[in-house]
Coordinates of N, CA and C in Angstrom, one line a residue:
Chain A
X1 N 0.8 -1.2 0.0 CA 0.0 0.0 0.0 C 0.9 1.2 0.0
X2 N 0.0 2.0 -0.6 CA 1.1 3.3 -0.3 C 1.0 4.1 0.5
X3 N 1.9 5.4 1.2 CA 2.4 5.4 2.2 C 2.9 6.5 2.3
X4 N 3.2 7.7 3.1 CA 4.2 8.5 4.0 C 4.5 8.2 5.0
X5 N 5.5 8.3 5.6 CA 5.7 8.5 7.0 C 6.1 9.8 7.4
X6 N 6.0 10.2 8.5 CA 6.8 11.3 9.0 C 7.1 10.6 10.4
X7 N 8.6 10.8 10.4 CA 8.7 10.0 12.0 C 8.7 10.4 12.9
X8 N 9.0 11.8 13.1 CA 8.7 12.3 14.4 C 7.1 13.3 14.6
X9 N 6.8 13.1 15.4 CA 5.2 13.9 16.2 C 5.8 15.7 16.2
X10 N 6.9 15.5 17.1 CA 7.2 16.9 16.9 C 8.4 17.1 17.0
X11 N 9.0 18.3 16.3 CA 10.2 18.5 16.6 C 10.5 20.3 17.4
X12 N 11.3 19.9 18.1 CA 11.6 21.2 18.9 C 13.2 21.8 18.3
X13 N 13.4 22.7 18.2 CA 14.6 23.8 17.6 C 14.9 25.2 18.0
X14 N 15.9 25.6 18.7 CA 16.0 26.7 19.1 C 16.2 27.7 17.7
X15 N 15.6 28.8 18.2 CA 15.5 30.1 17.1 C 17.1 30.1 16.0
X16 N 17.4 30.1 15.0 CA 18.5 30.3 14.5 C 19.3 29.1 14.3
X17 N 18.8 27.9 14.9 CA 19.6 26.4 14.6 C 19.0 26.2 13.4
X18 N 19.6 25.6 12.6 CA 19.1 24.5 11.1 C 17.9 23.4 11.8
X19 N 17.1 23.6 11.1 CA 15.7 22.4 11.7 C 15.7 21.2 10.3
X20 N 15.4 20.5 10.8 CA 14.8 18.8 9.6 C 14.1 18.7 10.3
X21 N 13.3 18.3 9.3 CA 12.0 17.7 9.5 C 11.6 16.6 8.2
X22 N 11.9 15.1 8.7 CA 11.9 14.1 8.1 C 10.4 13.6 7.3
X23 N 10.8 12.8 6.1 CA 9.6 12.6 5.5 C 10.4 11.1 4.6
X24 N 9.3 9.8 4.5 CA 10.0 8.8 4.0 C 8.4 8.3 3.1
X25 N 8.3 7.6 2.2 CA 7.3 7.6 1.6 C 7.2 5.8 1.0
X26 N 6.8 5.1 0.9 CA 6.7 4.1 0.3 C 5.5 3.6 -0.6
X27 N 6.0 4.0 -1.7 CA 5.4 4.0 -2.9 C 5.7 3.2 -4.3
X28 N 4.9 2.9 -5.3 CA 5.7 1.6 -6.1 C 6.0 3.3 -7.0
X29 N 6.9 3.4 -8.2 CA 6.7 4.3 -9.6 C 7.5 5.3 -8.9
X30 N 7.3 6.6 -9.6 CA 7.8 7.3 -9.6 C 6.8 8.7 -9.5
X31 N 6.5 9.1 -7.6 CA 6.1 9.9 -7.2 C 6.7 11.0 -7.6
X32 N 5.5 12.7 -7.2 CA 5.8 13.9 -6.9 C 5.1 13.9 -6.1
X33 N 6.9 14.5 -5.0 CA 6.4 15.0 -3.4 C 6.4 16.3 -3.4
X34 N 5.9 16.5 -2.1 CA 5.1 18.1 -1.6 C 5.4 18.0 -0.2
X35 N 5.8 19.3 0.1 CA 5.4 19.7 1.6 C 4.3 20.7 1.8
X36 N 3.4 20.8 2.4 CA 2.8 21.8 2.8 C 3.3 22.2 4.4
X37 N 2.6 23.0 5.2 CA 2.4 23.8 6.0 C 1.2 24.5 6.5
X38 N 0.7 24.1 8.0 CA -0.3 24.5 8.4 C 0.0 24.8 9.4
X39 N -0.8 26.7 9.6 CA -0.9 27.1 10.7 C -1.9 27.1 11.4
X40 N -2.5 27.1 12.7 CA -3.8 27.6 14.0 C -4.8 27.9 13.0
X41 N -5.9 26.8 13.0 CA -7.1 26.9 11.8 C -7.6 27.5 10.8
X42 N -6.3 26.9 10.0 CA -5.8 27.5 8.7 C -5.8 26.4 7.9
X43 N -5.5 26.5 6.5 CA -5.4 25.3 5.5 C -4.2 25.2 5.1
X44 N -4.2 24.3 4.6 CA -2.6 24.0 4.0 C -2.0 25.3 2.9
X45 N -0.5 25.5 3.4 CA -0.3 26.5 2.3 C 1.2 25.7 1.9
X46 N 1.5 25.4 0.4 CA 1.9 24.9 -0.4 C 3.9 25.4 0.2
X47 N 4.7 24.3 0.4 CA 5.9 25.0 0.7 C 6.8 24.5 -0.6
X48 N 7.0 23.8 -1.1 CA 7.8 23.6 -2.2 C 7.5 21.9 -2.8
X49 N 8.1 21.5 -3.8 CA 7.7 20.3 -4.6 C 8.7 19.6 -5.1
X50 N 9.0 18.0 -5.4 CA 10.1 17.9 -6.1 C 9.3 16.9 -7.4
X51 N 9.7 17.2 -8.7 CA 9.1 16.8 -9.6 C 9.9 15.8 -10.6
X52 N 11.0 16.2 -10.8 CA 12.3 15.7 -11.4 C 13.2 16.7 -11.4
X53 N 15.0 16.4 -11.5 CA 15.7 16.9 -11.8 C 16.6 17.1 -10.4
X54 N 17.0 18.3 -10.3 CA 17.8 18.3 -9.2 C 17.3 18.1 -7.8
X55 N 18.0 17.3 -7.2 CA 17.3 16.5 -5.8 C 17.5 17.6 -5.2
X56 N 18.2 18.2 -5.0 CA 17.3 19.6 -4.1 C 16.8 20.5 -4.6
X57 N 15.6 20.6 -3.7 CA 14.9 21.7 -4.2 C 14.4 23.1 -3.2
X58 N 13.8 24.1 -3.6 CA 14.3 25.6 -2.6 C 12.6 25.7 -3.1
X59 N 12.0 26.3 -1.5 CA 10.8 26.9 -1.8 C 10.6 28.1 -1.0
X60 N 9.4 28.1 -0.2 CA 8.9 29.6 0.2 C 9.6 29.6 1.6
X61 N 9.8 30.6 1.7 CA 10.4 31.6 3.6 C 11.4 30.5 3.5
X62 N 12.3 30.4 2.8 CA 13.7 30.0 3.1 C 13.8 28.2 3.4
X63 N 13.1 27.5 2.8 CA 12.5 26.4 2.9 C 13.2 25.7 1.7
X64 N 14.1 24.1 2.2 CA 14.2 23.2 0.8 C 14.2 22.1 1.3
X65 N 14.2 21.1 0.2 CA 14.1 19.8 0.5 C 15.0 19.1 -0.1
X66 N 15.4 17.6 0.8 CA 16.6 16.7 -0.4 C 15.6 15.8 -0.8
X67 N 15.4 15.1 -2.5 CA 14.7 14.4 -2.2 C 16.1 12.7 -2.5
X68 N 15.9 12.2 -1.9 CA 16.7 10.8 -2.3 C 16.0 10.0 -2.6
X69 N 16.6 9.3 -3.4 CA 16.0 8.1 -4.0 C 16.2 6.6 -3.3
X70 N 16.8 6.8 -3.1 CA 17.6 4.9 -2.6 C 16.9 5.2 -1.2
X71 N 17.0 6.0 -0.7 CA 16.5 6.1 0.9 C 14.8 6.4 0.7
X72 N 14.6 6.9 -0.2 CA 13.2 7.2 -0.5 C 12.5 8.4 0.6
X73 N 13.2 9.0 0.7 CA 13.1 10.3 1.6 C 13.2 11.5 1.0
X74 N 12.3 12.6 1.6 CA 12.1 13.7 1.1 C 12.1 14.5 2.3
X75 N 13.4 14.8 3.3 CA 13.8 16.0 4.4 C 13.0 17.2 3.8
X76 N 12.3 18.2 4.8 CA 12.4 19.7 4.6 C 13.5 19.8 5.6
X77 N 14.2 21.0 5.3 CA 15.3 22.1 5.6 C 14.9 23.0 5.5
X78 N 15.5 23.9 6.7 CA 15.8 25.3 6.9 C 17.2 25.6 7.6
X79 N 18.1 26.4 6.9 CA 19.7 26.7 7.7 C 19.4 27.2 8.7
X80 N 18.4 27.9 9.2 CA 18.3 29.0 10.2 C 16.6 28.8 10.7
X81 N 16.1 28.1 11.9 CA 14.7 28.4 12.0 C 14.2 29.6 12.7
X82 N 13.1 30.1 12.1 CA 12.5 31.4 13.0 C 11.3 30.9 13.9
X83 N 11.3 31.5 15.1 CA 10.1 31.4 15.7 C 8.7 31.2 15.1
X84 N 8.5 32.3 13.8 CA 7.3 32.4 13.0 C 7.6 30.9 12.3
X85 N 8.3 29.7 11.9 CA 8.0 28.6 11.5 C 7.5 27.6 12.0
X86 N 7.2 27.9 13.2 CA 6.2 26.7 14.2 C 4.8 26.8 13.9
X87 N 4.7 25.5 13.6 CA 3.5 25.2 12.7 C 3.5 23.7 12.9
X88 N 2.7 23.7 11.9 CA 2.6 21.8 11.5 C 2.5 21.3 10.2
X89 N 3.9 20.5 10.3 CA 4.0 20.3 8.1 C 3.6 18.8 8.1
X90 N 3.5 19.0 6.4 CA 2.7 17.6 6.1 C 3.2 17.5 4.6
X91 N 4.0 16.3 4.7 CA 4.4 15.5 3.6 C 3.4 14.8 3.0
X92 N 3.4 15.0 1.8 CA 2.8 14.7 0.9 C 3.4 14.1 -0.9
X93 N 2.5 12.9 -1.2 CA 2.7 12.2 -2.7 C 1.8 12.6 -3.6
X94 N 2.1 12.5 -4.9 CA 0.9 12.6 -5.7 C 1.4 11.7 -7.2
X95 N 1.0 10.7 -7.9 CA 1.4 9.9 -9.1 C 1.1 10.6 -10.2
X96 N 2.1 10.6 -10.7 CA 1.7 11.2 -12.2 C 0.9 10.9 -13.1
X97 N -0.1 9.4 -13.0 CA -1.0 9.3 -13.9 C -1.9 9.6 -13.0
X98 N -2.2 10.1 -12.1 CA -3.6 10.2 -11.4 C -3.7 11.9 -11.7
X99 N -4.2 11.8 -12.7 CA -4.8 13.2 -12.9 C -6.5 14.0 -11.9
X100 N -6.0 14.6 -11.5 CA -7.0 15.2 -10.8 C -7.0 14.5 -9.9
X101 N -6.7 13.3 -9.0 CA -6.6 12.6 -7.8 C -5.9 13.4 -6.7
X102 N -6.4 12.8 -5.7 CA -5.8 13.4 -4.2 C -4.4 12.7 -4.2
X103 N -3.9 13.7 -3.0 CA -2.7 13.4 -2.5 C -2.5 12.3 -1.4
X104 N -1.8 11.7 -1.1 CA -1.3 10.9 0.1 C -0.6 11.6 1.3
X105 N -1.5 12.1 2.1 CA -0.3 13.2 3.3 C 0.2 11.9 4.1
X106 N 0.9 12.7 4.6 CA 1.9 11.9 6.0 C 1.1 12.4 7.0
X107 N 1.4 11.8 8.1 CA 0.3 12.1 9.2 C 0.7 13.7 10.1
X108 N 2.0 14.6 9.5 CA 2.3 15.5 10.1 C 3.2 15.6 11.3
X109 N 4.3 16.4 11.2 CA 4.8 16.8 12.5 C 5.0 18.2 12.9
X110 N 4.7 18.8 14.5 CA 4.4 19.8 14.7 C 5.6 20.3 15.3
X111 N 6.1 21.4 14.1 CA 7.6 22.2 14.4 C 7.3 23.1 15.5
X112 N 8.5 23.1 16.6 CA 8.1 24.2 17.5 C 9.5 24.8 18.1
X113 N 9.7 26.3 17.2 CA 10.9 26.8 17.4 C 11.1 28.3 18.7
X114 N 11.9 27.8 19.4 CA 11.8 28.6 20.5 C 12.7 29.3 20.6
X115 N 12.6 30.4 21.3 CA 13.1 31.9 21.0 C 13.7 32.0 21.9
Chain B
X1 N -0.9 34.0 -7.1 CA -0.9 32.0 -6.8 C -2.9 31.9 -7.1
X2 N -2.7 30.9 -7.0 CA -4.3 30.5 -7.1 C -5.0 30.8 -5.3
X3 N -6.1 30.8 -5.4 CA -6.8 30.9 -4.0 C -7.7 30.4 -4.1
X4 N -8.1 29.5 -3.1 CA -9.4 28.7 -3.1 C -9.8 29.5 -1.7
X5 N -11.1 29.8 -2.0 CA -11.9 30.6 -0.7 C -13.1 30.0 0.0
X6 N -13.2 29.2 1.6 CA -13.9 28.5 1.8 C -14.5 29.1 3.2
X7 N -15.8 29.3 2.9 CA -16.7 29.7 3.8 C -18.0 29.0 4.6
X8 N -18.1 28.9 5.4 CA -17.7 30.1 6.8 C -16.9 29.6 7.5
X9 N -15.8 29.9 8.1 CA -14.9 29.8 8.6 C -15.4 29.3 10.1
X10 N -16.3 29.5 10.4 CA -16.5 28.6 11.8 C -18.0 28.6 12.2
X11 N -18.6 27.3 12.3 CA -20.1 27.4 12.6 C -20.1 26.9 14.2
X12 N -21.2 27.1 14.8 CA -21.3 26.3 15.7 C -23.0 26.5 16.0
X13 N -23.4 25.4 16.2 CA -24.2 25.1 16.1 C -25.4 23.7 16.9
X14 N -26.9 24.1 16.6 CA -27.6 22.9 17.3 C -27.3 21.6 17.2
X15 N -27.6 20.6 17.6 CA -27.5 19.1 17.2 C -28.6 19.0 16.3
X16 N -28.9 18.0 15.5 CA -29.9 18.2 14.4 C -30.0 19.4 12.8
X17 N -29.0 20.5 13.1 CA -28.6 20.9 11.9 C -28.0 20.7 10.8
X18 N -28.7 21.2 9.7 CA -28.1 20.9 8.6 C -26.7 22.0 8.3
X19 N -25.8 21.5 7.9 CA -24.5 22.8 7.8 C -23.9 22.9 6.4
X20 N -23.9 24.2 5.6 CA -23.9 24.1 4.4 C -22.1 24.8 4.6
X21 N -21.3 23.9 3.7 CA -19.7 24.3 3.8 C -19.8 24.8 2.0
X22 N -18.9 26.0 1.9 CA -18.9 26.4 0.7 C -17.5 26.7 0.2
X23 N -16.9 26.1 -0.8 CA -15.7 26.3 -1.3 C -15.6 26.3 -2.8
X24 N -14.6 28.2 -3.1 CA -14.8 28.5 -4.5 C -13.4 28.9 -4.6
X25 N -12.9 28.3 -5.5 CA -12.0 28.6 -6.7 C -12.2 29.8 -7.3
X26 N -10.9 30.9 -6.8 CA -11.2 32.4 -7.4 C -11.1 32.6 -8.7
X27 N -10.0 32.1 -9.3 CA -9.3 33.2 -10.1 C -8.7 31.4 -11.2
X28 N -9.3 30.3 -11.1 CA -9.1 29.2 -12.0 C -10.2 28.2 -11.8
X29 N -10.7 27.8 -12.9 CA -11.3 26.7 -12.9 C -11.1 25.1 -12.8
X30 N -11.9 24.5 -11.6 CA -11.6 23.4 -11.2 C -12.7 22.4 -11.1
X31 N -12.1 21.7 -12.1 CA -13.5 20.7 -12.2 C -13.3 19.5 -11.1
X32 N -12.1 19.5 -10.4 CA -12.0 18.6 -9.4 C -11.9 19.3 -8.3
X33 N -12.5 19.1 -7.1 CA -12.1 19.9 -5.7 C -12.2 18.7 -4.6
X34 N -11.4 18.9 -4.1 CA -11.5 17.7 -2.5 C -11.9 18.2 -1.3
X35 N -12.5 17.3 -0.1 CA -13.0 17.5 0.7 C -12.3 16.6 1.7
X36 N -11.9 17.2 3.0 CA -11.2 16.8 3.8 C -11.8 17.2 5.7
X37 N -11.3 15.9 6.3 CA -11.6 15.9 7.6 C -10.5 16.0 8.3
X38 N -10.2 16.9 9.6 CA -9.0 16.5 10.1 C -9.4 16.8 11.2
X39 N -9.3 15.7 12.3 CA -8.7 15.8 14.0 C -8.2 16.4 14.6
X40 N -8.4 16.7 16.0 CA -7.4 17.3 16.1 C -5.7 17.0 16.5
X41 N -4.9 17.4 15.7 CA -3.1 16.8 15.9 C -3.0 15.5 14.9
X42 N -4.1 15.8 13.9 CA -4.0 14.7 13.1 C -3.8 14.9 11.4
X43 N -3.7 14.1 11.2 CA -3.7 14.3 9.4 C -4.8 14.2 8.7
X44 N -5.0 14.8 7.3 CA -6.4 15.2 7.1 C -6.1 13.6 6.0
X45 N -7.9 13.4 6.4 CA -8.3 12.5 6.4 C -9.7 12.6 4.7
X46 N -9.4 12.2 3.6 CA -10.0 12.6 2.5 C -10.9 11.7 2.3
X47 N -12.5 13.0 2.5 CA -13.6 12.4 2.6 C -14.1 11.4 1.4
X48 N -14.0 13.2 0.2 CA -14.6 12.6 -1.2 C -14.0 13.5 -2.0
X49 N -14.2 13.1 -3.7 CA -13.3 13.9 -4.7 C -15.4 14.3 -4.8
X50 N -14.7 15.6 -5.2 CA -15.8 16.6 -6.1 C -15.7 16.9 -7.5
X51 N -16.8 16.2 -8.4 CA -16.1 16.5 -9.6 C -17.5 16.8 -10.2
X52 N -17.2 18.0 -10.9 CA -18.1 19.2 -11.6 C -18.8 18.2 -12.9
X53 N -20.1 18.6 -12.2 CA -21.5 18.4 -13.1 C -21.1 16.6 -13.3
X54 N -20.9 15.9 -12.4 CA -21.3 14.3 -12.2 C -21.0 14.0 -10.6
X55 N -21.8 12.7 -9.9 CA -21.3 12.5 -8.8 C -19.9 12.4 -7.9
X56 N -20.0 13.0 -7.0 CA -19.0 12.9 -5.9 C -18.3 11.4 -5.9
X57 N -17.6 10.9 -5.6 CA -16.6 10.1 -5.2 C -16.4 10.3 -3.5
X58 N -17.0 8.7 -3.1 CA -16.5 8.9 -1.2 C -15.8 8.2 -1.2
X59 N -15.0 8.4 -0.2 CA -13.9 7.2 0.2 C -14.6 6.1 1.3
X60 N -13.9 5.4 1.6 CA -15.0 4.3 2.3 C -14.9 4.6 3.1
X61 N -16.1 4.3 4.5 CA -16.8 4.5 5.6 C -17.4 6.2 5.5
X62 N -17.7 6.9 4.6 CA -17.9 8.2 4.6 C -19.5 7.9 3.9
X63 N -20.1 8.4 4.9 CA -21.8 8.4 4.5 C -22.2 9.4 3.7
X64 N -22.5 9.3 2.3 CA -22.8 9.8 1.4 C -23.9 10.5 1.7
X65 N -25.2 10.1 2.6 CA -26.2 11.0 3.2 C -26.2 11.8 3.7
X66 N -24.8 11.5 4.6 CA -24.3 12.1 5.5 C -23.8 13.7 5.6
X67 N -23.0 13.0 4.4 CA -22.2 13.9 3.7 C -22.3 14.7 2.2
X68 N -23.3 15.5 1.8 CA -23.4 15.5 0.5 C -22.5 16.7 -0.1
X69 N -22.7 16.4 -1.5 CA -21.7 16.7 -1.8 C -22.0 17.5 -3.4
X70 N -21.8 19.0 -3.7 CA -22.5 19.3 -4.7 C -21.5 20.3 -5.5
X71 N -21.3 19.5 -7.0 CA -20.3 21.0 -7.5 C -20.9 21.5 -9.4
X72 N -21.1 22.1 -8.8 CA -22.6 22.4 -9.7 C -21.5 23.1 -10.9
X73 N -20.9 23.9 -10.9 CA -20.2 25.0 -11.8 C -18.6 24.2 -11.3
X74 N -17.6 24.9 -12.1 CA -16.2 24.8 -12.0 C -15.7 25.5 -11.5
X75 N -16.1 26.8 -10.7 CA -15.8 27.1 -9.6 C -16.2 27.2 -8.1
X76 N -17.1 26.4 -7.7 CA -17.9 26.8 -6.6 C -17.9 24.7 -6.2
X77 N -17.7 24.0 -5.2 CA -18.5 23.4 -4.8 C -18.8 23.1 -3.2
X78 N -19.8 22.8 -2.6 CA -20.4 22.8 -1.3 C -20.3 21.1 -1.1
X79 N -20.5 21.5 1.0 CA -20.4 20.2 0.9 C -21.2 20.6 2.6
X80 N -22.5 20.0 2.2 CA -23.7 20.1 3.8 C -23.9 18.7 4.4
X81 N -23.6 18.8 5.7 CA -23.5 18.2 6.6 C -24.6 18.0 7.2
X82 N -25.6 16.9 6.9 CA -27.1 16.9 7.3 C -27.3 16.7 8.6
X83 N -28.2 17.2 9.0 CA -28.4 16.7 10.5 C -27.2 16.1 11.5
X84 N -26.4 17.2 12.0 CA -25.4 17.3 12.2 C -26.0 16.8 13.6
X85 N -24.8 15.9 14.5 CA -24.5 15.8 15.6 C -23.3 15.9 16.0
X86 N -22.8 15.8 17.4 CA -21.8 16.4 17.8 C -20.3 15.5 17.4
X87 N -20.3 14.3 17.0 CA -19.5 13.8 16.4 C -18.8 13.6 15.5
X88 N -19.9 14.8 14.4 CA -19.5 15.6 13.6 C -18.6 17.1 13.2
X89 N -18.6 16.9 14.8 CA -17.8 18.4 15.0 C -16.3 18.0 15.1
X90 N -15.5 19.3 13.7 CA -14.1 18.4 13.2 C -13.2 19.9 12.5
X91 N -12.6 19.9 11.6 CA -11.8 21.0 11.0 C -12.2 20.3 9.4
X92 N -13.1 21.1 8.5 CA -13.1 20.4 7.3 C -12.4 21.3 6.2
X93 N -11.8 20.6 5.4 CA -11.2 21.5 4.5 C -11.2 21.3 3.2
X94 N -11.3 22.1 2.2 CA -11.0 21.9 1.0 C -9.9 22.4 0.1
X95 N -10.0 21.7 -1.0 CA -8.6 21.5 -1.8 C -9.1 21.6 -3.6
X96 N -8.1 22.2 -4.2 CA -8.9 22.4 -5.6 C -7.3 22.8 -6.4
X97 N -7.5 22.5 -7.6 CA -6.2 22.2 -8.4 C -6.4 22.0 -9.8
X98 N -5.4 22.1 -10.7 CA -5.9 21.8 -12.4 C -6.0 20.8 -12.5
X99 N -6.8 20.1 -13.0 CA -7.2 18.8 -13.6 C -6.3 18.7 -14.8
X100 N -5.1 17.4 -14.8 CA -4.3 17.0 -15.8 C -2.9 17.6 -15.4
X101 N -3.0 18.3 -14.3 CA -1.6 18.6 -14.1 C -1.3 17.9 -12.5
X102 N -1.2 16.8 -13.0 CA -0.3 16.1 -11.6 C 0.7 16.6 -10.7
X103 N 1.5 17.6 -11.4 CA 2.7 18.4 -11.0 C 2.3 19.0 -10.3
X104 N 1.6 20.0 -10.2 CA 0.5 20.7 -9.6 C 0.6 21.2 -8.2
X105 N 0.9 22.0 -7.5 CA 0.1 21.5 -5.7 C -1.4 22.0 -6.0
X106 N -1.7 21.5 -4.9 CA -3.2 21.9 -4.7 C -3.4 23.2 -3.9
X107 N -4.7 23.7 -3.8 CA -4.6 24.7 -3.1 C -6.0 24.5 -2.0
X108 N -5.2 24.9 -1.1 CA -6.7 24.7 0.2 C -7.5 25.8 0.8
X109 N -8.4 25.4 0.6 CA -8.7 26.8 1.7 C -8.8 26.8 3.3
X110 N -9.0 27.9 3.7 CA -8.6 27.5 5.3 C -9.6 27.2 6.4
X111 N -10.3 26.0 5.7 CA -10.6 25.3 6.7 C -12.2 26.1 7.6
X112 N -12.9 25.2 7.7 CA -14.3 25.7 8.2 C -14.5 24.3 9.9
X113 N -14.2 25.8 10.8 CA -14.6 24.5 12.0 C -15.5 24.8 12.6
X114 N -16.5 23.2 12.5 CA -17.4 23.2 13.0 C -17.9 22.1 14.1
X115 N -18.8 23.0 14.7 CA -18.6 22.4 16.2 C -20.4 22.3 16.5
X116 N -20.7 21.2 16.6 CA -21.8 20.9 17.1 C -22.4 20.7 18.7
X117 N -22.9 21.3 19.3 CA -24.2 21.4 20.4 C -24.2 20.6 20.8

């Protein structure tokens, strides 16, 4: 069946440290992953994507991802976290022939960067 | 960017109400839009696909009476919660995106919580 994981529930990071935030997916083919981001009864707002080509990828408020293959993981990164990044992200799959089809989230983990 | 705008942002309400959730696609047309449940501290949980001018798509255990489900135009679809009880009170959200572009993200809107009596 297919699958994200996110392994940790939450992660904690002091203001200005590098944060990861893990993401592993088990899927047959050849996914596009997504991270979103959700804030305090809000909806998901889109952080970056990997589609093909260069395994890292760079998205919004200073946000990237590695994606690997053999490990089948898709890290978000930040060099530097800010307070304002505590939230709760969610890895996410989506197959290339499923047009118009939903995504597969991961169950989420809740970043919480302290000042 | 695209915006999907989903209203009313928070009901609360009798046990026995009907709850009409509304979510519209501003500025693109989407003949597909999703509808999502989420817990609280949880992952959202996808109810049914919405697909303009033919039936909804549920996922299993999701009561279709329950839950209906209406996308009448390519921008607009609703999704009323019939005779709502309190077990139904949850964070629902929607999601809407171009049809045929897998690449795509989706776009959500932020979520309507509703809390039943």
């Amino acid at each position: 069946a297919q699958s994200v994981a996110q392994p940790e529930d939450q992660v904690n990071v002091a203001e200005g440290n590098p944060l990861t935030v893990k993401c592993t997916y088990s899927v047959s083919g050849n996914p596009y992953l997504f991270w979103y981001v959700q804030y305090p009864n809000r909806g998901l707002q889109f952080l970056l994507k990997y589609i093909t080509g260069d395994n890292l990828v760079k998205g919004s408020y200073g946000f990237e991802a590695e994606f690997n293959k053999s490990q089948t993981s898709f890290h978000l990164k930040k060099p530097s976290a800010l307070v304002s990044d505590s939230a709760l992200y969610f890895c996410a799959v989506r197959f290339p022939d499923n047009y118009g089809q939903n995504f597969v989230f991961g169950p989420g983990t809740r970043l919480s960067v302290l000042p | 960017g695209a915006v999907v705008s989903q209203h009313p942002s928070r009901v609360i309400c009798k046990s026995g109400t009907s709850v009409k959730i509304e979510c519209r696609s501003l500025d693109f047309q989407a003949t597909t839009m999703f509808w999502y449940r989420q817990f609280p501290k949880q992952s959202l949980m996808l109810m049914a696909t919405s697909n303009e001018g033919s039936k909804a798509t549920y996922e299993q255990g999701v009561e279709k009476d329950k839950f209906l489900i209406n996308h009448a135009s390519l921008t607009l679809s609703t999704l009323t919660v019939t005779s709502a009880h309190p077990e139904d009170s949850s964070f629902y959200i929607c999601s809407a995106g171009w049809t045929g572009d897998s690449n795509q993200p989706q776009h959500f809107g932020d979520g309507t919580r509703l809390s039943i009596l």
